[in-house]
Coordinates of C-alpha atoms and ligand atoms in Angstrom, one line a residue:
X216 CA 111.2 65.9 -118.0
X217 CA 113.8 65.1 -115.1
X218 CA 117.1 65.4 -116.5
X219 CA 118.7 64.9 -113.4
X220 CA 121.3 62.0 -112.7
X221 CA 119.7 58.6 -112.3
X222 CA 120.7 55.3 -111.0
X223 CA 118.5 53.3 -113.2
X224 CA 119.5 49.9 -115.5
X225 CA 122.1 47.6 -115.5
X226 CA 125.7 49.2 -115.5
X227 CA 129.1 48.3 -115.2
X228 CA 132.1 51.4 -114.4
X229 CA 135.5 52.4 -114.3
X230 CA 137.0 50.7 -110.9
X231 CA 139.1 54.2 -110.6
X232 CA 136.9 57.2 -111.5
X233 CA 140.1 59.7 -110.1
X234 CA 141.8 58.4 -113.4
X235 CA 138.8 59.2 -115.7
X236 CA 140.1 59.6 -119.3
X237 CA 139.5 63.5 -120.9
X238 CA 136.9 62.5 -122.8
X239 CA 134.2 59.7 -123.8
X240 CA 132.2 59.1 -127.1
X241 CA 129.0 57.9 -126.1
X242 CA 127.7 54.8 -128.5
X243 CA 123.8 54.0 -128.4
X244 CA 123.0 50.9 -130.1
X245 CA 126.6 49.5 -130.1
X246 CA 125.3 45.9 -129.3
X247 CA 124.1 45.6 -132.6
X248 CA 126.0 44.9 -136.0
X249 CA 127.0 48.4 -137.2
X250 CA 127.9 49.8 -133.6
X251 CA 129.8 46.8 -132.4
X252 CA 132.2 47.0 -135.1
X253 CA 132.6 50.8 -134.8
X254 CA 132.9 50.4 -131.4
X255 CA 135.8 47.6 -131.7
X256 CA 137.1 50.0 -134.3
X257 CA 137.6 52.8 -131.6
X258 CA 138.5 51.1 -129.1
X259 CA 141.5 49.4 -130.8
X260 CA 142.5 53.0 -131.3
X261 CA 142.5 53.7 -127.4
X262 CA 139.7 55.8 -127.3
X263 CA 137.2 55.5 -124.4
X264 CA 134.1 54.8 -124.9
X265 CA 130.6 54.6 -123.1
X266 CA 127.9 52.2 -124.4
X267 CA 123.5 52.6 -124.0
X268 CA 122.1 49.8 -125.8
X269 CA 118.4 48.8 -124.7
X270 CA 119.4 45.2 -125.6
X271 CA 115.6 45.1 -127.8
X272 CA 117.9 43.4 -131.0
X273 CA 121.7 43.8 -129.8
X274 CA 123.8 41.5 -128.0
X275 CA 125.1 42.2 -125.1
X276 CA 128.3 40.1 -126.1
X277 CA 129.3 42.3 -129.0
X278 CA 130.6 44.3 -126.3
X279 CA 133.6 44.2 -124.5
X280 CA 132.9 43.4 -120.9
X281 CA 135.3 46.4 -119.6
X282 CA 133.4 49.0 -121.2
X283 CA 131.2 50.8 -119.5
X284 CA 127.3 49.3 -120.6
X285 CA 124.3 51.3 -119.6
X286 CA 120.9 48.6 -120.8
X287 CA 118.5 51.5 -121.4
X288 CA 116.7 53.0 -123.8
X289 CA 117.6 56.4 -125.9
X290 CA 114.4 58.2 -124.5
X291 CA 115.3 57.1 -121.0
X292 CA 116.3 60.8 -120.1
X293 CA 117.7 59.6 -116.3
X294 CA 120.1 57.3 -117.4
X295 CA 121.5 59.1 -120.2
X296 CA 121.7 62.4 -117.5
X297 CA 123.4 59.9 -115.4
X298 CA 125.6 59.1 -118.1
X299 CA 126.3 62.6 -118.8
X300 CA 127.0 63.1 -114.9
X301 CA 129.3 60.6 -114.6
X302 CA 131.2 60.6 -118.4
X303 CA 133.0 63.8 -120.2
X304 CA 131.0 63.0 -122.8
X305 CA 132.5 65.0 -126.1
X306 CA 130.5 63.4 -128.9
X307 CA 127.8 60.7 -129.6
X308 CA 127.8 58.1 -132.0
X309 CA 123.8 57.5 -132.6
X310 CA 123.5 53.9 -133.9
X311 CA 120.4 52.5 -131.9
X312 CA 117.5 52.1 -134.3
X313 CA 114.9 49.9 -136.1
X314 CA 116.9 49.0 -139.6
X315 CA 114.4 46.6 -141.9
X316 CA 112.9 48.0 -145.0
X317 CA 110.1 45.2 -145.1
X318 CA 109.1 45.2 -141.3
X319 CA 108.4 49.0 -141.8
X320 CA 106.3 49.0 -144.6
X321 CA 104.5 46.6 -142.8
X322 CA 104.2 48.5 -138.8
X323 CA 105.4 52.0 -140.2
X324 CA 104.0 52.7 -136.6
X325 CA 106.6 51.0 -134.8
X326 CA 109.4 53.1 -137.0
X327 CA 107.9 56.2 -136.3
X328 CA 107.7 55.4 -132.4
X329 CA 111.2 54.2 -132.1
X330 CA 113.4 55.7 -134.6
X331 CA 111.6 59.2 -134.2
X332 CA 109.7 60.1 -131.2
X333 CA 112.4 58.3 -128.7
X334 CA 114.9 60.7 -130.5
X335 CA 113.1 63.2 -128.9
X336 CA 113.9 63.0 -125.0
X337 CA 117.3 61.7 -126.7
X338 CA 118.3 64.7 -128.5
X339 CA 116.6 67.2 -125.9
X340 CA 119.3 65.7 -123.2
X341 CA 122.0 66.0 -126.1
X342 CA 120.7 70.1 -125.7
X343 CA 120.7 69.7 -122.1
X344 CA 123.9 68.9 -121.4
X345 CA 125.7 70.8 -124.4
X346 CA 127.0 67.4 -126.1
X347 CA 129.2 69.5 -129.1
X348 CA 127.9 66.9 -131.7
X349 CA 126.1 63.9 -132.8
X350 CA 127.7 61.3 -135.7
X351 CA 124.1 59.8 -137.0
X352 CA 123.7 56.2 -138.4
X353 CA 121.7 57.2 -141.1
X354 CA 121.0 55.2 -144.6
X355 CA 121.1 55.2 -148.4
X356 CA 117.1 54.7 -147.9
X357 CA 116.8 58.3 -147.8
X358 CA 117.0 58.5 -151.3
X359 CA 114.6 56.0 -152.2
X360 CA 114.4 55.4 -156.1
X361 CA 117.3 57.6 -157.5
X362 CA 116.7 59.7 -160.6
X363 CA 120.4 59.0 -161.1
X364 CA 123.7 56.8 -160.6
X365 CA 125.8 57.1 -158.5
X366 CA 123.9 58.9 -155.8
X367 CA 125.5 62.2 -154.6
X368 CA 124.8 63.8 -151.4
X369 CA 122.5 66.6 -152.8
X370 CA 120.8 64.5 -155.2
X371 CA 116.6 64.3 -154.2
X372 CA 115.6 63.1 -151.2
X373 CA 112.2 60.8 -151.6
X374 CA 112.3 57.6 -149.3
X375 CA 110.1 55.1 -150.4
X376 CA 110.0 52.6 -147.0
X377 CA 108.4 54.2 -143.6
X378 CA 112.4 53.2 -142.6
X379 CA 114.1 55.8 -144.9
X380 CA 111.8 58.5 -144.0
X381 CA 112.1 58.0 -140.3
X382 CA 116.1 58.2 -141.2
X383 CA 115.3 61.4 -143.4
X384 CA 113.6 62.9 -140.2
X385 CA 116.3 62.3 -137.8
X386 CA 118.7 64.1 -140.1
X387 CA 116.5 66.9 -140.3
X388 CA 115.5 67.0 -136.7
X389 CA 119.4 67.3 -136.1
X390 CA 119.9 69.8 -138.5
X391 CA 116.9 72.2 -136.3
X392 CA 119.1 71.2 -133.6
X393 CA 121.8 72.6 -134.7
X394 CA 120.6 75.9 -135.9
X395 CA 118.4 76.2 -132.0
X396 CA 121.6 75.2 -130.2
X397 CA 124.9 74.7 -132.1
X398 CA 125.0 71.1 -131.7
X399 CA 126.9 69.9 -134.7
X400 CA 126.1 66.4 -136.9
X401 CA 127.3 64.1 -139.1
X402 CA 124.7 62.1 -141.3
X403 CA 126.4 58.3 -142.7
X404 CA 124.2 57.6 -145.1
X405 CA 125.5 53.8 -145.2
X406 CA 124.6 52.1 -148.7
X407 CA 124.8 47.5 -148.0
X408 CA 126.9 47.2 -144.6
X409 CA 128.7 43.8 -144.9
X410 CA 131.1 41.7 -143.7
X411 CA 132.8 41.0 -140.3
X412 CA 135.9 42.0 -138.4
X413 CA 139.2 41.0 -139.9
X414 CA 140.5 40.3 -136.2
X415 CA 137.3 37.7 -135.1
X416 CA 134.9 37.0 -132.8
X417 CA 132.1 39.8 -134.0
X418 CA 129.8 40.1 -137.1
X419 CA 126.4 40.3 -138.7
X420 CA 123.8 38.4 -136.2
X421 CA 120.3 40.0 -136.6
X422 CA 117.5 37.8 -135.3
X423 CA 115.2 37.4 -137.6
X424 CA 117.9 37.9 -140.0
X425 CA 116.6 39.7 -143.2
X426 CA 120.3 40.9 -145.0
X427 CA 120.8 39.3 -147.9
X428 CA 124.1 38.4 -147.3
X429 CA 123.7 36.4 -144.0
X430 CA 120.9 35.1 -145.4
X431 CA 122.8 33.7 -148.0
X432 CA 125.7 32.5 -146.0
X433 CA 123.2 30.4 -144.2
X434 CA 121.4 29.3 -146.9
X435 CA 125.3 28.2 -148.2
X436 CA 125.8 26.4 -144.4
X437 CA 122.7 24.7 -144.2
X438 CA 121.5 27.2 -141.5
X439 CA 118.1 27.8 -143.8
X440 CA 116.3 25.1 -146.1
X441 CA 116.6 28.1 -149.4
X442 CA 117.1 31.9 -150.2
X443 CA 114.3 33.8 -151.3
X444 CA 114.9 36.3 -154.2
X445 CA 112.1 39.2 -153.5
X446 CA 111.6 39.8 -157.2
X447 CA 113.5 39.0 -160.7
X448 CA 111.2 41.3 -162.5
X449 CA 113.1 44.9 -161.8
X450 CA 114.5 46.9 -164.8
X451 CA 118.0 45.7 -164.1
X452 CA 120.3 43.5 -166.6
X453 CA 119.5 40.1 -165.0
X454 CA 116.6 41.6 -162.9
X455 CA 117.5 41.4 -159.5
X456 CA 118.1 44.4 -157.4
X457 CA 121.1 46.0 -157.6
X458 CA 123.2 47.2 -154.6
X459 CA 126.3 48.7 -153.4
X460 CA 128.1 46.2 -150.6
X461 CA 130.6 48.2 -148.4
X462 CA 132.6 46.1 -145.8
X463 CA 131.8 46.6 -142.2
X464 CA 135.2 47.5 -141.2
X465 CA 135.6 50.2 -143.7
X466 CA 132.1 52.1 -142.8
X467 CA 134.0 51.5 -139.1
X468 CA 136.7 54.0 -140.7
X469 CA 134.8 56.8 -142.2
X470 CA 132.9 56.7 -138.4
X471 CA 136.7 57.4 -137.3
X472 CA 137.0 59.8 -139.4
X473 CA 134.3 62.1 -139.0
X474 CA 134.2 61.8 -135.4
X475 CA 137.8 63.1 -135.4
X476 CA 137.0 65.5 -137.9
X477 CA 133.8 66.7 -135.4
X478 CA 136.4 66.8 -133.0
X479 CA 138.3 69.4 -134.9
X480 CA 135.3 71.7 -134.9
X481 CA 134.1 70.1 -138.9
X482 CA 131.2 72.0 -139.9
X483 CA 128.1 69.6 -140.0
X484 CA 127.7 67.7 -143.2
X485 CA 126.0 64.7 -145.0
X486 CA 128.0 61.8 -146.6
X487 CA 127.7 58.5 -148.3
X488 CA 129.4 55.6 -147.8
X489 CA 129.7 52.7 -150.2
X490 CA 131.9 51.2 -152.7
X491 CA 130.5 53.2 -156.1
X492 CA 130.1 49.5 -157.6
X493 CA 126.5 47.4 -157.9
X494 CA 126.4 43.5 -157.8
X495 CA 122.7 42.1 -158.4
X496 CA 121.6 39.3 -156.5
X497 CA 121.8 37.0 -158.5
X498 CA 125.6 38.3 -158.9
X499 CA 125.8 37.8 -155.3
X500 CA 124.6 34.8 -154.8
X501 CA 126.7 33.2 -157.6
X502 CA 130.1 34.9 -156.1
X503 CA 129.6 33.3 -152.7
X504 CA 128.5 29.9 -154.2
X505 CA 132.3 30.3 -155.4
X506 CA 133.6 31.0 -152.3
X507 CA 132.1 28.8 -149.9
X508 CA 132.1 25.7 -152.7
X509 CA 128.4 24.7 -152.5
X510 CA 124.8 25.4 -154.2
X511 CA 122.5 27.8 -152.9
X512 CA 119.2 26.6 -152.9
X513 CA 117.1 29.7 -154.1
X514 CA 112.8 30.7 -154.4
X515 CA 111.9 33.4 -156.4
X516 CA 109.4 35.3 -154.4
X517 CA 107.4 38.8 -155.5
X518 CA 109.2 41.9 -154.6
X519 CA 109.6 43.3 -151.1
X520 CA 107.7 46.2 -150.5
X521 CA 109.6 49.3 -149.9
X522 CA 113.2 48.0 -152.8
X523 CA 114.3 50.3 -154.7
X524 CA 115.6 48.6 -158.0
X525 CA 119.1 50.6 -158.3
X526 CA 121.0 52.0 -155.2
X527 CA 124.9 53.1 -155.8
X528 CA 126.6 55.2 -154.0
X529 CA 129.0 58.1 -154.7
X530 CA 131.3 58.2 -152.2
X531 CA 133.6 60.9 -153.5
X532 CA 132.9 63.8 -151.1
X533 CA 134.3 61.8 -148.6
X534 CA 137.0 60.1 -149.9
X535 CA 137.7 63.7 -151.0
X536 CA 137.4 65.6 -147.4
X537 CA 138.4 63.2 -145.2
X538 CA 140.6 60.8 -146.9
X539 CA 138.8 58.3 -146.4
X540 CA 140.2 55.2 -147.7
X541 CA 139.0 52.0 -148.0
X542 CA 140.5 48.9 -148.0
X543 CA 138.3 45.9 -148.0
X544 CA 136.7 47.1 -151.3
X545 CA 135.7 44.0 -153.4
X546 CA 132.5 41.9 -153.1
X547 CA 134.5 39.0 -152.8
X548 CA 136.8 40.1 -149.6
X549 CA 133.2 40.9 -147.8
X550 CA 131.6 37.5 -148.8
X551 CA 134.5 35.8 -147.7
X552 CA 134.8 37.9 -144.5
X553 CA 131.0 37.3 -144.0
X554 CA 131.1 33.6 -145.2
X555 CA 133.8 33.0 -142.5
X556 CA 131.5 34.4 -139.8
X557 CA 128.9 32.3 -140.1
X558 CA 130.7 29.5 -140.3
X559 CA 132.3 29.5 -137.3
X560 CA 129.5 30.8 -135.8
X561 CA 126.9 29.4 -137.3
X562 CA 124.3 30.3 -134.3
X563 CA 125.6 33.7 -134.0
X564 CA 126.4 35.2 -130.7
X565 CA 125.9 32.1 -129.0
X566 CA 126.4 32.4 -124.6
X567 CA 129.2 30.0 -124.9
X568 CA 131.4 32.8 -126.9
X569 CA 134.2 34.4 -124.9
X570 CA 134.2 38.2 -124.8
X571 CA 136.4 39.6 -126.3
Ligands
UFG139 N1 117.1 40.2 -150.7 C1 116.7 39.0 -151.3 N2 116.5 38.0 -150.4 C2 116.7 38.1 -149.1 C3 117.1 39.3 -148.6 C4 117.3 40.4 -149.4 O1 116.4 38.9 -152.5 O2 116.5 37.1 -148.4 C5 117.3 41.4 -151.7 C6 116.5 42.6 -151.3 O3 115.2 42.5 -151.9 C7 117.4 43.7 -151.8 C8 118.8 43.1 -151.6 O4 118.6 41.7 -151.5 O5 117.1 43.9 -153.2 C9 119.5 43.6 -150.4 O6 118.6 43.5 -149.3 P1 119.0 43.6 -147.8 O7 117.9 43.3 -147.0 O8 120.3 42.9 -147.6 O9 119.4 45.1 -147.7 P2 118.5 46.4 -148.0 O10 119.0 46.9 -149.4 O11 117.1 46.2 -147.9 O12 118.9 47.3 -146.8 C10 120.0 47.9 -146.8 C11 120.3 48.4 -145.3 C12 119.4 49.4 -145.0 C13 119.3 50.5 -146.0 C14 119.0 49.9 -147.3 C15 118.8 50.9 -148.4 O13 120.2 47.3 -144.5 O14 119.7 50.0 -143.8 O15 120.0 49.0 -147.7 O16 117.7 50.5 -149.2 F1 118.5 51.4 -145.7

């Protein structure tokens, strides 16, 4: 494996590298929903920032045009050497990743290859090239069907989609790392990202969408003939599948957070992040039908493959250690953020939108 600098894939850089900043937090996968908005978030904070994004689901116009954009995969081991050549890189933020439950009960293959073995030549440059940590984008999937709620931290770890366990192994292959080499991690184990950011112009865009809340905001605009509900048979009071819905720009925070807490020299550590509450469907489907004034049109459809009935987070060792605070916390502020979005952009990133 050459880990030597490379000049391959589209980039764009600093005009003035005699005034390069102290330090860089390299993002992967920032052109997709989660990292754009952390990466918005940091930014409007003045921190630098360095973006690989292989462009396979992300859009490139989630990101601003004055950051620094490498179009390459994780495993590509010459441009991230090159990145590592040319940035002080002093931390990762790991977003880039396959994310649907469904899809990866259906091509667990594709999971495995992309979410795992990729992370390979990734995390062996991380080694290479002494990066002190790595924040990970993992998920509440890691759980699978919890014994109890809410979910803590240490409670049992049994995924039930080919997704949560290729999350599960990237927290334990980063845990190995760290007791090989010292490289320190943070696992977010997010429980229902949602919402958009409060200032505009970025939000949830995922083609094919399969989130049930941009699915129902377009089902709300006209954007799709009907929402399907995968299953109204689950052991739940109106028998839809319960979830906790944590605002985008909040999960944004607790990335702040523990990056600055990495920073510091923070021990590694696990955390969830969510908003301790459950809405069902059915509870969110009739709370946006409030806010955006009209009737979804709905199909009840058999379960989806790989859905736990019940997933709530505890988010108290966070909130607790870090301070974490969030502020968007109500299932109506993130439908009405996420509403909003997809209304005024009802095609998503479409070219025509200015960067911002
Ligand atoms: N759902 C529908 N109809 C839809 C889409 C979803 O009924 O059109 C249901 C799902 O069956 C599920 C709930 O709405 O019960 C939420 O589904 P999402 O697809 O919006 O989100 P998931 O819960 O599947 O996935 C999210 C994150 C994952 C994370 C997972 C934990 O996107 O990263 O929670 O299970 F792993």
């Amino acid at each position: 494996m050459d880990l030597r600098g490379g000049e391959r894939g589209k980039k764009s850089e600093p005009e003035q590298f005699l005034k390069m900043p102290a330090n860089y937090y390299l993002f992967t996968g920032a052109a997709g929903y989660v990292g754009s908005h952390v990466l918005r978030f940091f930014i409007e904070r003045g921190e630098h920032c360095v973006v690989l994004d292989n462009l396979s689901k992300g859009h490139r116009e989630a990101v601003p045009e004055k950051t620094p954009f490498f179009q390459a995969d994780i495993s590509d081991t010459d441009q991230l050497a090159h990145i590592f050549n040319t940035y002080p890189v002093s931390g990762i933020l790991h977003f880039a990743g396959y994310i649907e439950v469904g899809e990866s009960v259906k091509d667990p293959g594709k999971y495995f290859e992309n979410n795992v073995s990729r992370a390979v030549p990734f995390l062996e440059a991380v080694r290479k090239f002494q990066i002190p940590w790595v924040l990970f984008s993992s998920s509440a999937a890691v759980y699978g069907e919890p014994e109890k709620i809410p979910i803590l931290e240490n409670d049992s770890l049994k995924p039930t989609s080919p997704y949560g366990l290729t999350k599960l192994m990237m927290e334990n292959m980063l845990q190995v790392y760290e007791k090989s080499f010292g490289i320190r991690s943070v696992c977010l184990r997010y429980f229902n990202a949602a919402g958009a950011c409060p200032s505009g112009g970025l939000g949830e865009s995922h083609t094919p969408e399969s989130h049930l809340i941009p699915r129902a905001c377009k089902a709300a605009i006209n954007g799709v003939p009907f929402l399907s509900i995968y299953g109204t048979d689950y052991q739940t009071p109106d028998g839809t599948c319960i979830r906790d819905y944590v605002h985008i720009w909040d999960l944004a925070e607790a990335h702040y957070l523990s990056a600055k807490a990495l920073d510091r020299g923070m021990n590694s550590t696990v955390y969830n992040i969510g908003s301790e509450k459950g809405y069902s469907v059915k509870e969110v489907l009739k709370t946006l039908e409030v806010i955006s004034n009209r009737k979804i049109p709905i199909q009840i459809e058999e379960r989806r493959a790989g859905d736990p009935a019940v997933l709530v987070a505890s988010s108290k060792r966070i909130r607790q250690e870090l301070g974490w605070d969030p502020k968007y916390q109500s299932l109506e502020k993130i439908l009405v953020s996420a509403y909003q979005w997809h209304e005024t952009h009802p095609d998503g990133f479409a070219k025509s939108l200015k960067n911002h």
